[in-house]
Short mmCIF file of C-alpha atoms and ligand atoms in Angstrom, two decimals:
data_model
loop_
_atom_site.label_atom_id
_atom_site.label_comp_id
_atom_site.label_asym_id
_atom_site.label_seq_id
_atom_site.Cartn_x
_atom_site.Cartn_y
_atom_site.Cartn_z
CA UNK A 1 8.59 -1.25 18.34
CA UNK A 2 10.22 -1.40 14.93
CA UNK A 3 8.98 0.75 12.05
CA UNK A 4 7.30 -2.28 10.51
CA UNK A 5 5.24 -4.07 13.19
CA UNK A 6 4.74 -7.82 12.95
CA UNK A 7 1.10 -8.67 12.41
CA UNK A 8 -1.32 -11.39 13.36
CA UNK A 9 -4.72 -12.02 11.81
CA UNK A 10 -7.19 -13.92 13.99
CA UNK A 11 -9.98 -15.63 12.06
CA UNK A 12 -8.96 -16.58 8.52
CA UNK A 13 -12.33 -16.60 6.75
CA UNK A 14 -13.29 -14.39 3.80
CA UNK A 15 -12.05 -11.26 5.56
CA UNK A 16 -9.12 -12.61 7.59
CA UNK A 17 -7.46 -14.77 4.92
CA UNK A 18 -7.63 -11.85 2.50
CA UNK A 19 -6.24 -9.44 5.07
CA UNK A 20 -3.39 -11.77 6.04
CA UNK A 21 -2.28 -12.45 2.48
CA UNK A 22 -2.58 -8.81 1.39
CA UNK A 23 -0.59 -7.55 4.38
CA UNK A 24 2.28 -9.86 3.34
CA UNK A 25 1.99 -8.43 -0.17
CA UNK A 26 2.32 -4.96 1.40
CA UNK A 27 5.61 -6.02 3.03
CA UNK A 28 4.65 -7.17 6.54
CA UNK A 29 5.48 -10.42 8.35
CA UNK A 30 2.16 -12.06 9.19
CA UNK A 31 0.83 -14.99 11.18
CA UNK A 32 -2.77 -16.12 10.63
CA UNK A 33 -4.77 -18.01 13.25
CA UNK A 34 -8.05 -19.87 13.12
CA UNK A 35 -9.78 -22.38 15.38
CA UNK A 36 -10.79 -24.32 12.26
CA UNK A 37 -7.91 -26.75 11.74
CA UNK A 38 -9.01 -27.72 8.24
CA UNK A 39 -8.84 -24.07 7.16
CA UNK A 40 -5.37 -23.66 8.62
CA UNK A 41 -4.18 -26.89 6.96
CA UNK A 42 -5.50 -25.66 3.62
CA UNK A 43 -3.82 -22.24 3.96
CA UNK A 44 -0.53 -23.88 5.02
CA UNK A 45 -0.74 -25.99 1.87
CA UNK A 46 -1.09 -22.78 -0.16
CA UNK A 47 -4.79 -23.25 -0.90
CA UNK A 48 -7.41 -20.56 -0.21
CA UNK A 49 -10.45 -22.42 1.21
CA UNK A 50 -12.95 -20.28 -0.73
CA UNK A 51 -13.23 -18.57 -4.12
CA UNK A 52 -11.85 -15.04 -4.35
CA UNK A 53 -10.28 -13.77 -7.60
CA UNK A 54 -6.58 -12.99 -7.33
CA UNK A 55 -6.14 -14.33 -3.80
CA UNK A 56 -4.78 -17.82 -4.66
CA UNK A 57 -2.07 -16.21 -6.82
CA UNK A 58 -1.01 -13.90 -3.97
CA UNK A 59 -0.96 -16.75 -1.44
CA UNK A 60 1.10 -18.84 -3.86
CA UNK A 61 3.54 -15.97 -4.27
CA UNK A 62 4.15 -15.62 -0.53
CA UNK A 63 3.52 -19.02 1.05
CA UNK A 64 7.16 -20.13 0.84
CA UNK A 65 8.66 -16.71 1.59
CA UNK A 66 8.93 -17.34 5.32
CA UNK A 67 6.96 -14.13 5.91
CA UNK A 68 3.54 -15.79 6.15
CA UNK A 69 2.55 -18.64 8.40
CA UNK A 70 -0.59 -20.11 9.88
CA UNK A 71 -1.36 -21.62 13.27
CA UNK A 72 -4.14 -22.64 15.65
CA UNK A 73 -2.04 -21.69 18.70
CA UNK A 74 -2.86 -18.38 20.43
CA UNK A 75 0.42 -18.47 22.43
CA UNK A 76 2.40 -18.50 19.16
CA UNK A 77 0.45 -15.52 17.83
CA UNK A 78 0.83 -13.49 21.05
CA UNK A 79 4.55 -14.18 21.10
CA UNK A 80 5.05 -13.20 17.43
CA UNK A 81 3.00 -10.11 16.70
CA UNK A 82 2.94 -6.44 17.73
CA UNK A 83 -0.45 -5.77 16.15
CA UNK A 84 -3.30 -8.31 16.17
CA UNK A 85 -6.21 -7.95 13.72
CA UNK A 86 -9.35 -9.73 14.92
CA UNK A 87 -11.45 -10.85 11.92
CA UNK A 88 -13.76 -13.55 13.35
CA UNK A 89 -17.41 -13.88 12.35
CA UNK A 90 -20.37 -11.94 13.80
CA UNK A 91 -23.36 -13.77 12.29
CA UNK A 92 -27.02 -13.12 13.06
CA UNK A 93 -28.21 -14.90 16.22
CA UNK A 94 -30.59 -17.78 15.45
CA UNK A 95 -34.19 -16.54 15.49
CA UNK A 96 -33.18 -12.98 16.44
CA UNK A 97 -31.98 -9.81 14.72
CA UNK A 98 -28.99 -9.21 17.03
CA UNK A 99 -25.40 -10.10 16.15
CA UNK A 100 -23.90 -13.17 17.80
CA UNK A 101 -20.74 -11.90 19.51
CA UNK A 102 -19.66 -15.21 21.03
CA UNK A 103 -16.86 -15.69 18.47
CA UNK A 104 -15.49 -12.18 19.02
CA UNK A 105 -15.61 -12.57 22.78
CA UNK A 106 -13.91 -15.99 22.62
CA UNK A 107 -11.16 -14.67 20.31
CA UNK A 108 -10.45 -11.67 22.57
CA UNK A 109 -10.41 -13.88 25.70
CA UNK A 110 -8.04 -16.44 24.13
CA UNK A 111 -5.70 -13.73 22.86
CA UNK A 112 -5.79 -11.61 26.03
CA UNK A 113 -4.69 -14.54 28.19
CA UNK A 114 -1.39 -14.71 26.27
CA UNK A 115 -0.57 -11.01 25.88
CA UNK A 116 2.50 -10.74 28.07
CA UNK A 117 4.11 -7.99 25.98
CA UNK A 118 2.82 -4.65 24.79
CA UNK A 119 0.56 -4.98 21.76
CA UNK A 120 -2.21 -3.28 19.85
CA UNK A 121 -5.33 -5.37 19.29
CA UNK A 122 -7.33 -4.16 16.30
CA UNK A 123 -10.96 -5.15 15.89
CA UNK A 124 -12.02 -5.54 12.24
CA UNK A 125 -15.17 -7.63 12.63
CA UNK A 126 -18.46 -5.77 12.15
CA UNK A 127 -19.95 -5.23 15.62
CA UNK A 128 -22.77 -3.30 17.31
CA UNK A 129 -21.81 0.11 18.71
CA UNK A 130 -20.54 -0.26 22.27
CA UNK A 131 -18.73 -3.55 21.67
CA UNK A 132 -15.26 -1.99 21.37
CA UNK A 133 -15.56 -0.19 24.71
CA UNK A 134 -16.57 -3.48 26.33
CA UNK A 135 -13.67 -5.34 24.69
CA UNK A 136 -11.19 -2.64 25.75
CA UNK A 137 -12.24 -3.34 29.33
CA UNK A 138 -11.92 -7.08 28.74
CA UNK A 139 -8.32 -6.57 27.57
CA UNK A 140 -7.55 -4.30 30.52
CA UNK A 141 -8.97 -6.89 32.92
CA UNK A 142 -7.57 -10.05 31.37
CA UNK A 143 -4.28 -9.29 29.54
CA UNK A 144 -1.23 -9.82 31.77
CA UNK A 145 0.48 -6.82 30.13
CA UNK A 146 -1.31 -3.66 31.22
CA UNK A 147 -0.05 -1.64 28.21
CA UNK A 148 -2.15 -3.65 25.76
CA UNK A 149 -4.55 -1.34 23.88
CA UNK A 150 -7.47 -1.65 21.49
CA UNK A 151 -8.20 0.08 18.18
CA UNK A 152 -11.31 -0.38 15.99
CA UNK A 153 -10.72 -0.55 12.25
CA UNK A 154 -13.88 -1.49 10.32
CA UNK A 155 -13.40 -3.25 7.01
CA UNK A 156 -15.21 -2.28 3.80
CA UNK A 157 -13.97 -4.87 1.29
CA UNK A 158 -16.40 -6.45 -1.14
CA UNK A 159 -16.23 -10.13 -1.96
CA UNK A 160 -15.11 -10.61 -5.54
CA UNK A 161 -12.95 -7.46 -5.26
CA UNK A 162 -11.43 -8.27 -1.87
CA UNK A 163 -7.77 -8.07 -2.92
CA UNK A 164 -8.14 -4.75 -4.71
CA UNK A 165 -10.24 -3.30 -1.87
CA UNK A 166 -7.64 -4.35 0.72
CA UNK A 167 -4.60 -3.09 -1.15
CA UNK A 168 -6.32 0.10 -2.34
CA UNK A 169 -9.23 0.92 0.00
CA UNK A 170 -11.40 4.03 -0.46
CA UNK A 171 -10.57 5.09 3.09
CA UNK A 172 -9.23 3.84 6.42
CA UNK A 173 -11.10 4.40 9.68
CA UNK A 174 -9.20 4.14 12.96
CA UNK A 175 -11.18 4.23 16.20
CA UNK A 176 -8.63 4.84 18.95
CA UNK A 177 -8.28 6.13 22.48
CA UNK A 178 -4.61 7.18 22.55
CA UNK A 179 -1.86 8.76 20.50
CA UNK A 180 0.16 5.52 20.81
CA UNK A 181 -2.69 3.45 19.40
CA UNK A 182 -3.12 5.85 16.46
CA UNK A 183 0.60 5.91 15.66
CA UNK A 184 0.85 2.11 15.94
CA UNK A 185 -2.08 1.40 13.64
CA UNK A 186 -0.69 3.95 11.17
CA UNK A 187 2.56 1.93 11.04
CA UNK A 188 0.48 -1.16 10.24
CA UNK A 189 -1.04 0.57 7.18
CA UNK A 190 1.94 2.70 6.20
CA UNK A 191 2.15 1.57 2.52
CA UNK A 192 -1.61 2.10 2.06
CA UNK A 193 -1.54 5.53 3.69
CA UNK A 194 1.52 6.47 1.59
CA UNK A 195 -0.56 6.15 -1.59
CA UNK A 196 -2.86 8.93 -0.37
CA UNK A 197 -5.70 6.84 1.08
CA UNK A 198 -7.85 9.09 3.30
CA UNK A 199 -7.56 8.28 7.03
CA UNK A 200 -10.34 9.19 9.44
CA UNK A 201 -9.41 8.95 13.11
CA UNK A 202 -12.39 8.59 15.45
CA UNK A 203 -13.52 7.30 18.81
CA UNK A 204 -14.65 3.67 19.12
CA UNK A 205 -18.39 4.29 18.75
CA UNK A 206 -17.98 6.33 15.57
CA UNK A 207 -15.71 3.71 14.00
CA UNK A 208 -18.23 0.96 14.78
CA UNK A 209 -21.12 3.04 13.45
CA UNK A 210 -19.35 4.06 10.23
CA UNK A 211 -19.41 0.43 9.21
CA UNK A 212 -23.10 -0.27 9.87
CA UNK A 213 -24.09 3.13 8.49
CA UNK A 214 -22.23 2.40 5.23
CA UNK A 215 -23.90 -1.00 4.84
CA UNK A 216 -27.29 0.45 5.79
CA UNK A 217 -26.91 3.10 3.10
CA UNK A 218 -25.95 0.52 0.47
CA UNK A 219 -28.85 -1.75 1.44
CA UNK A 220 -31.23 1.23 1.37
CA UNK A 221 -30.03 2.25 -2.08
CA UNK A 222 -30.71 -1.26 -3.42
CA UNK A 223 -34.12 -1.48 -1.75
CA UNK A 224 -35.00 1.99 -3.02
CA UNK A 225 -34.53 0.92 -6.63
CA UNK A 226 -36.32 -2.37 -5.93
CA UNK A 227 -39.25 -0.40 -4.48
CA UNK A 228 -39.27 1.60 -7.73
CA UNK A 229 -39.25 -1.76 -9.57
CA UNK A 230 -42.48 -2.69 -7.78
CA UNK A 231 -44.05 0.58 -8.94
CA UNK A 232 -42.68 0.03 -12.45
CA UNK A 233 -44.36 -3.37 -12.55
CA UNK A 234 -47.69 -1.76 -11.63
CA UNK A 235 -47.37 0.92 -14.33
CA UNK A 236 -45.60 -0.89 -17.15
CA UNK A 237 -42.48 1.26 -16.73
CA UNK A 238 -38.89 0.00 -17.05
CA UNK A 239 -36.80 0.20 -13.87
CA UNK A 240 -33.46 -0.22 -15.68
CA UNK A 241 -34.12 2.90 -17.77
CA UNK A 242 -35.35 4.69 -14.67
CA UNK A 243 -32.12 3.79 -12.84
CA UNK A 244 -30.00 4.96 -15.80
CA UNK A 245 -31.88 8.23 -15.91
CA UNK A 246 -31.73 9.08 -12.20
CA UNK A 247 -28.20 7.71 -11.95
CA UNK A 248 -26.91 10.40 -14.31
CA UNK A 249 -27.54 12.88 -11.51
CA UNK A 250 -24.15 12.92 -9.78
CA UNK A 251 -25.87 13.43 -6.44
CA UNK A 252 -27.59 10.05 -6.91
CA UNK A 253 -25.07 8.06 -8.95
CA UNK A 254 -25.75 4.86 -10.94
CA UNK A 255 -23.80 2.42 -8.73
CA UNK A 256 -25.87 0.15 -6.47
CA UNK A 257 -29.02 0.95 -8.42
CA UNK A 258 -29.27 -2.46 -10.09
CA UNK A 259 -32.83 -3.63 -9.50
CA UNK A 260 -33.59 -7.32 -9.33
CA UNK A 261 -33.55 -10.11 -6.81
CA UNK A 262 -31.97 -7.90 -4.16
CA UNK A 263 -29.15 -8.16 -1.68
CA UNK A 264 -27.87 -11.15 0.26
CA UNK A 265 -24.55 -12.37 1.59
CA UNK A 266 -22.82 -12.54 4.93
CA UNK A 267 -22.96 -8.76 5.49
CA UNK A 268 -25.79 -6.49 4.30
CA UNK A 269 -28.79 -8.51 5.58
CA UNK A 270 -27.37 -9.39 9.00
CA UNK A 271 -25.76 -5.98 9.50
CA UNK A 272 -29.00 -4.02 9.02
CA UNK A 273 -30.82 -6.42 11.34
CA UNK A 274 -28.12 -6.14 14.01
CA UNK A 275 -28.36 -2.35 13.66
CA UNK A 276 -32.12 -2.47 14.22
CA UNK A 277 -31.56 -4.64 17.31
CA UNK A 278 -28.83 -2.41 18.73
CA UNK A 279 -30.80 0.78 18.07
CA UNK A 280 -33.66 -0.77 20.05
CA UNK A 281 -31.34 -1.41 23.01
CA UNK A 282 -30.13 2.19 22.78
CA UNK A 283 -33.70 3.54 22.76
CA UNK A 284 -33.41 4.97 19.24
CA UNK A 285 -35.34 2.33 17.31
CA UNK A 286 -37.36 4.98 15.48
CA UNK A 287 -34.17 6.41 13.97
CA UNK A 288 -33.57 3.23 11.97
CA UNK A 289 -37.12 1.86 11.68
CA UNK A 290 -36.88 2.46 7.90
CA UNK A 291 -34.40 -0.42 7.80
CA UNK A 292 -37.29 -2.80 8.49
CA UNK A 293 -38.83 -1.63 5.20
CA UNK A 294 -35.46 -2.00 3.49
CA UNK A 295 -35.33 -5.61 4.67
CA UNK A 296 -38.95 -6.32 3.73
CA UNK A 297 -38.67 -4.79 0.24
CA UNK A 298 -35.60 -6.93 -0.26
CA UNK A 299 -37.28 -10.17 0.81
CA UNK A 300 -40.40 -9.39 -1.28
CA UNK A 301 -38.22 -9.52 -4.41
CA UNK A 302 -37.45 -13.17 -3.72
CA UNK A 303 -41.16 -14.01 -3.40
CA UNK A 304 -41.93 -12.02 -6.58
CA UNK A 305 -39.27 -13.94 -8.51
CA UNK A 306 -40.94 -17.22 -7.55
CA UNK A 307 -44.27 -15.75 -8.75
CA UNK A 308 -42.83 -14.70 -12.13
CA UNK A 309 -41.75 -18.30 -12.73
CA UNK A 310 -45.19 -19.50 -11.68
CA UNK A 311 -46.85 -17.19 -14.22
CA UNK A 312 -44.70 -18.63 -16.99
CA UNK A 313 -45.56 -22.19 -15.95
CA UNK A 314 -49.31 -21.53 -15.94
CA UNK A 315 -49.72 -21.52 -12.19
CA UNK A 316 -47.88 -24.61 -10.97
CA UNK A 317 -44.30 -25.75 -10.48
CA UNK A 318 -45.41 -29.31 -9.74
CA UNK A 319 -43.82 -31.83 -12.08
CA UNK A 320 -41.78 -29.20 -13.95
CA UNK A 321 -38.03 -29.01 -14.47
CA UNK A 322 -36.35 -25.68 -13.67
CA UNK A 323 -32.77 -24.53 -14.30
CA UNK A 324 -31.51 -22.10 -11.64
CA UNK A 325 -28.47 -20.23 -12.89
CA UNK A 326 -26.46 -19.00 -9.91
CA UNK A 327 -26.27 -20.05 -6.28
CA UNK A 328 -23.75 -17.56 -4.84
CA UNK A 329 -25.15 -14.31 -3.39
CA UNK A 330 -23.26 -12.41 -6.09
CA UNK A 331 -20.98 -13.23 -9.03
CA UNK A 332 -17.26 -13.88 -8.53
CA UNK A 333 -17.89 -15.44 -5.13
CA UNK A 334 -18.69 -18.93 -3.83
CA UNK A 335 -20.41 -17.47 -0.76
CA UNK A 336 -23.99 -18.70 -0.34
CA UNK A 337 -24.73 -17.03 3.01
CA UNK A 338 -28.28 -15.62 2.76
CA UNK A 339 -28.11 -16.06 -1.00
CA UNK A 340 -31.24 -14.77 -2.79
CA UNK A 341 -30.61 -17.20 -5.65
CA UNK A 342 -30.43 -20.24 -3.42
CA UNK A 343 -33.47 -19.10 -1.45
CA UNK A 344 -35.50 -18.92 -4.65
CA UNK A 345 -34.14 -22.28 -5.84
CA UNK A 346 -35.22 -23.90 -2.57
CA UNK A 347 -38.67 -22.24 -2.70
CA UNK A 348 -39.23 -23.49 -6.27
CA UNK A 349 -38.13 -26.97 -5.17
CA UNK A 350 -40.59 -26.92 -2.27
CA UNK A 351 -43.37 -26.10 -4.75
CA UNK A 352 -42.75 -29.36 -6.57
CA UNK A 353 -40.25 -28.55 -9.35
CA UNK A 354 -37.12 -30.57 -10.04
CA UNK A 355 -34.46 -27.87 -9.71
CA UNK A 356 -31.12 -28.11 -11.52
CA UNK A 357 -28.77 -25.52 -10.01
CA UNK A 358 -25.60 -24.44 -11.74
CA UNK A 359 -23.06 -21.97 -10.36
CA UNK A 360 -19.52 -21.68 -11.76
CA UNK A 361 -18.01 -21.68 -8.25
CA UNK A 362 -20.67 -22.18 -5.60
CA UNK A 363 -22.18 -25.63 -6.40
CA UNK A 364 -20.29 -27.27 -3.53
CA UNK A 365 -21.06 -24.65 -0.87
CA UNK A 366 -24.72 -24.58 -2.02
CA UNK A 367 -25.01 -28.38 -1.84
CA UNK A 368 -23.92 -28.28 1.80
CA UNK A 369 -26.85 -25.98 2.67
CA UNK A 370 -29.45 -27.39 0.26
CA UNK A 371 -28.56 -31.02 -0.45
CA UNK A 372 -32.15 -31.66 -1.64
CA UNK A 373 -31.52 -29.71 -4.88
CA UNK A 374 -29.74 -31.15 -7.91
CA UNK A 375 -26.45 -29.55 -8.97
CA UNK A 376 -25.42 -29.64 -12.61
CA UNK A 377 -21.78 -30.08 -13.61
CA UNK A 378 -22.07 -27.59 -16.46
CA UNK A 379 -24.30 -24.81 -17.74
CA UNK A 380 -25.48 -27.00 -20.62
CA UNK A 381 -26.37 -29.83 -18.23
CA UNK A 382 -28.42 -27.43 -16.11
CA UNK A 383 -30.34 -26.16 -19.16
CA UNK A 384 -31.05 -29.48 -20.83
CA UNK A 385 -34.74 -30.36 -20.99
CA UNK A 386 -36.03 -27.68 -18.60
CA UNK A 387 -39.41 -25.94 -18.70
CA UNK A 388 -38.09 -22.72 -17.16
CA UNK A 389 -34.71 -20.97 -16.88
CA UNK A 390 -34.18 -18.63 -13.89
CA UNK A 391 -31.07 -16.41 -14.07
CA UNK A 392 -30.52 -15.45 -10.42
CA UNK A 393 -26.82 -14.55 -10.03
CA UNK A 394 -25.32 -12.50 -12.85
CA UNK A 395 -22.10 -14.41 -13.62
CA UNK A 396 -20.55 -13.28 -16.89
CA UNK A 397 -21.07 -16.72 -18.44
CA UNK A 398 -24.84 -16.31 -17.95
CA UNK A 399 -24.90 -12.73 -19.24
CA UNK A 400 -23.17 -13.96 -22.39
CA UNK A 401 -25.70 -16.73 -23.15
CA UNK A 402 -27.05 -16.91 -26.69
CA UNK A 403 -30.87 -17.23 -26.86
CA UNK A 404 -30.79 -19.53 -29.89
CA UNK A 405 -28.19 -21.94 -28.45
CA UNK A 406 -29.93 -22.05 -25.08
CA UNK A 407 -33.25 -22.47 -26.88
CA UNK A 408 -31.98 -25.65 -28.52
CA UNK A 409 -31.26 -27.22 -25.10
CA UNK A 410 -34.45 -26.49 -23.16
CA UNK A 411 -37.88 -28.14 -23.40
CA UNK A 412 -39.76 -24.82 -23.16
CA UNK A 413 -38.49 -21.29 -23.81
CA UNK A 414 -39.47 -19.67 -20.51
CA UNK A 415 -37.02 -17.29 -18.83
CA UNK A 416 -36.97 -15.24 -15.62
CA UNK A 417 -34.15 -12.69 -15.64
CA UNK A 418 -33.80 -12.10 -11.89
CA UNK A 419 -30.93 -9.64 -12.28
CA UNK A 420 -32.05 -7.57 -15.29
CA UNK A 421 -28.87 -8.36 -17.21
CA UNK A 422 -30.21 -9.72 -20.51
CA UNK A 423 -31.58 -7.78 -23.48
CA UNK A 424 -35.32 -8.68 -23.49
CA UNK A 425 -35.83 -8.11 -27.24
CA UNK A 426 -33.03 -10.57 -28.15
CA UNK A 427 -34.70 -13.31 -26.16
CA UNK A 428 -38.25 -12.50 -27.27
CA UNK A 429 -37.13 -12.40 -30.91
CA UNK A 430 -35.73 -15.92 -30.43
CA UNK A 431 -39.13 -17.15 -29.25
CA UNK A 432 -38.65 -16.88 -25.51
CA UNK A 433 -41.27 -15.88 -22.95
CA UNK A 434 -39.11 -13.38 -21.03
CA UNK A 435 -40.05 -11.98 -17.59
CA UNK A 436 -37.98 -9.70 -15.36
CA UNK A 437 -38.37 -7.76 -12.12
CA UNK A 438 -39.49 -4.19 -12.82
CA UNK A 439 -39.34 -4.42 -16.63
CA UNK A 440 -42.21 -4.94 -19.05
N1 LIG B 1 -16.82 -11.21 4.14
C1 LIG B 1 -16.70 -9.90 3.90
O1 LIG B 1 -16.71 -9.47 2.76
C2 LIG B 1 -16.56 -8.92 5.04
C3 LIG B 1 -16.22 -7.59 4.74
C4 LIG B 1 -16.15 -6.66 5.78
C5 LIG B 1 -16.40 -7.07 7.09
N2 LIG B 1 -16.73 -8.35 7.34
C6 LIG B 1 -16.94 -8.75 8.74
O2 LIG B 1 -15.80 -9.52 9.12
C7 LIG B 1 -16.17 -10.55 10.02
C8 LIG B 1 -15.75 -11.89 9.46
O3 LIG B 1 -16.50 -12.15 8.30
P1 LIG B 1 -16.11 -13.31 7.29
O4 LIG B 1 -17.00 -13.15 6.12
O5 LIG B 1 -14.64 -13.37 7.08
O6 LIG B 1 -16.57 -14.61 8.15
P2 LIG B 1 -16.08 -16.11 8.00
O7 LIG B 1 -17.12 -16.94 8.67
O8 LIG B 1 -15.68 -16.40 6.60
O9 LIG B 1 -14.73 -16.17 8.88
C9 LIG B 1 -14.69 -16.12 10.26
C10 LIG B 1 -13.57 -17.02 10.74
O10 LIG B 1 -13.38 -16.86 12.16
C11 LIG B 1 -13.01 -18.12 12.68
N3 LIG B 1 -13.21 -18.13 14.15
C12 LIG B 1 -14.37 -18.26 14.84
N4 LIG B 1 -14.12 -18.21 16.17
C13 LIG B 1 -12.79 -18.03 16.30
C14 LIG B 1 -11.92 -17.89 17.43
N5 LIG B 1 -12.41 -17.90 18.68
N6 LIG B 1 -10.61 -17.72 17.21
C15 LIG B 1 -10.11 -17.69 15.96
N7 LIG B 1 -10.86 -17.82 14.86
C16 LIG B 1 -12.19 -17.99 15.03
C17 LIG B 1 -13.89 -19.10 11.93
O11 LIG B 1 -13.40 -20.43 12.03
C18 LIG B 1 -13.84 -18.51 10.52
O12 LIG B 1 -12.78 -19.07 9.76
C19 LIG B 1 -17.68 -10.37 10.25
O13 LIG B 1 -17.88 -9.54 11.36
C20 LIG B 1 -18.13 -9.66 8.98
O14 LIG B 1 -19.32 -8.93 9.19
C21 LIG B 1 -16.79 -9.29 6.35
O1 LIG B 2 -27.00 -2.56 -7.41
C1 LIG B 2 -26.88 -3.57 -6.71
C2 LIG B 2 -25.69 -3.89 -6.01
C3 LIG B 2 -25.65 -5.04 -5.23
N1 LIG B 2 -26.74 -5.85 -5.14
C4 LIG B 2 -26.68 -7.06 -4.28
O2 LIG B 2 -26.23 -6.66 -2.99
C5 LIG B 2 -25.52 -7.72 -2.36
C6 LIG B 2 -24.24 -7.21 -1.77
O3 LIG B 2 -23.34 -6.82 -2.80
P1 LIG B 2 -21.93 -6.16 -2.47
O4 LIG B 2 -22.13 -5.04 -1.54
O5 LIG B 2 -21.24 -5.92 -3.74
O6 LIG B 2 -21.21 -7.39 -1.75
P2 LIG B 2 -20.54 -7.67 -0.33
O7 LIG B 2 -19.31 -8.42 -0.62
O8 LIG B 2 -21.59 -8.26 0.56
O9 LIG B 2 -20.09 -6.25 0.28
C7 LIG B 2 -20.86 -5.49 1.20
O10 LIG B 2 -20.70 -5.97 2.52
C8 LIG B 2 -19.33 -5.99 2.97
C9 LIG B 2 -19.31 -6.62 4.33
O11 LIG B 2 -19.76 -5.76 5.33
C10 LIG B 2 -18.80 -4.57 2.96
O12 LIG B 2 -17.46 -4.59 3.43
C11 LIG B 2 -18.89 -3.99 1.56
O13 LIG B 2 -18.43 -2.64 1.57
C12 LIG B 2 -20.34 -4.05 1.10
O14 LIG B 2 -20.44 -3.59 -0.23
C13 LIG B 2 -25.37 -8.81 -3.43
O15 LIG B 2 -26.32 -9.81 -3.17
C14 LIG B 2 -25.66 -8.10 -4.74
O16 LIG B 2 -26.24 -8.97 -5.68
C15 LIG B 2 -27.90 -5.54 -5.83
O17 LIG B 2 -28.90 -6.27 -5.74
N2 LIG B 2 -27.94 -4.41 -6.60
#
């Protein structure tokens, strides 16, 4: 194998497309594969099929370089690459907590069938502990070349910061079973390692667990502060001041202590549920039973947000007009998977309000999931004539709103700040009825 291995990336969604483009930026030759032909067509045309800051510019920079191509053909990928990164989805199974591994299994089977030369297959998808060992056996059984090996390399990027997190990660985790696998995966991250990024080499189970443990910790931190928000509401205390005060303790830290509508997205919610399910199978359900509370606290915030709006509208949404600001699960993303904002918008709609949703990037993806809601073309359009404004995803454009200007557009000055990002006194001074989660 040459010093610089040739790479494939299988599954070009939020994770895979980012990984493929960033690895070209780092100097590798890369081929990306997806079973979704529309996605591959879009990438070939130099267009990222989702919103991620900085990624379109990087794709544009490299698309005509000859070092990045896209295909739907597994034979082409197996022929081209020395190291294959598997980045397909592992969503929550319908009606269950467990992860649906059918996409991972299908990707490994399709790739294995074509692996006639030595290669390292690297799992990046988030999977339940024990999956890598099973997939290593699958490769051993099904790949024609018996020197094919598996490594597990969990991914920690955040949407909205995906490029930065891929080029400059906090750490790299390599779950391997041989010296060759470790050396090979090191060559695939050589420029990242050269900048001093910490590398932790583990067995498969530890690598898999690092990922779900990290997400469980983050989810717990958010639900902890949201639990404090519930107590603040009962006592008249202010959770944002409380978070600032405890966050100054370096052992606690202020990051991920933003109370509000809680966590959503394609990772935290489904990863803690899959962890609960897997722990049950392993007979250690008690060890992670607290994650059920984490999940419940999180979902209660959505219900409470609907209630706050109800209070402002004197007990009924029926016949009212509501502006919902934000549909994505977080700012700087168009991802609406398990979006708290969209969940609340739909709940308010079901209670009889006419809901005008506006998100700077996620209107289209939201409309696919909730076509019954109305989507405004601009912030002003969303605000015009409404009885209640609900700020549910903290895009900068919403944080920067002026209470007087917004006040001139609405029918009634009622506001729910679902992310605790506005200054209450500014809005109250401008005649608004302001309500927030965990703040008086
Ligand atoms: N999105 C993130 O920020 C992030 C970060 C870290 C880890 N992860 C993990 O990475 C994985 C992927 O997440 P995502 O958000 O990119 O999902 P995604 O749904 O955006 O992308 C998954 C892609 O896999 C493709 N795919 C499905 N079956 C395939 C097959 N058999 N062969 C080839 N391609 C196939 C789909 O068409 C899709 O494009 C998940 O396990 C997730 O938990 C995601
Ligand atoms: O103080 C906070 C911080 C975040 N959130 C919410 O938590 C969710 C998740 O946010 P974030 O973690 O920034 O976004 P993701 O892109 O989902 O990233 C998480 O999930 C990824 C997929 O597993 C991991 O790779 C990342 O490390 C992990 O942060 C969002 O709904 C945020 O609004 C809060 O409510 N309060």
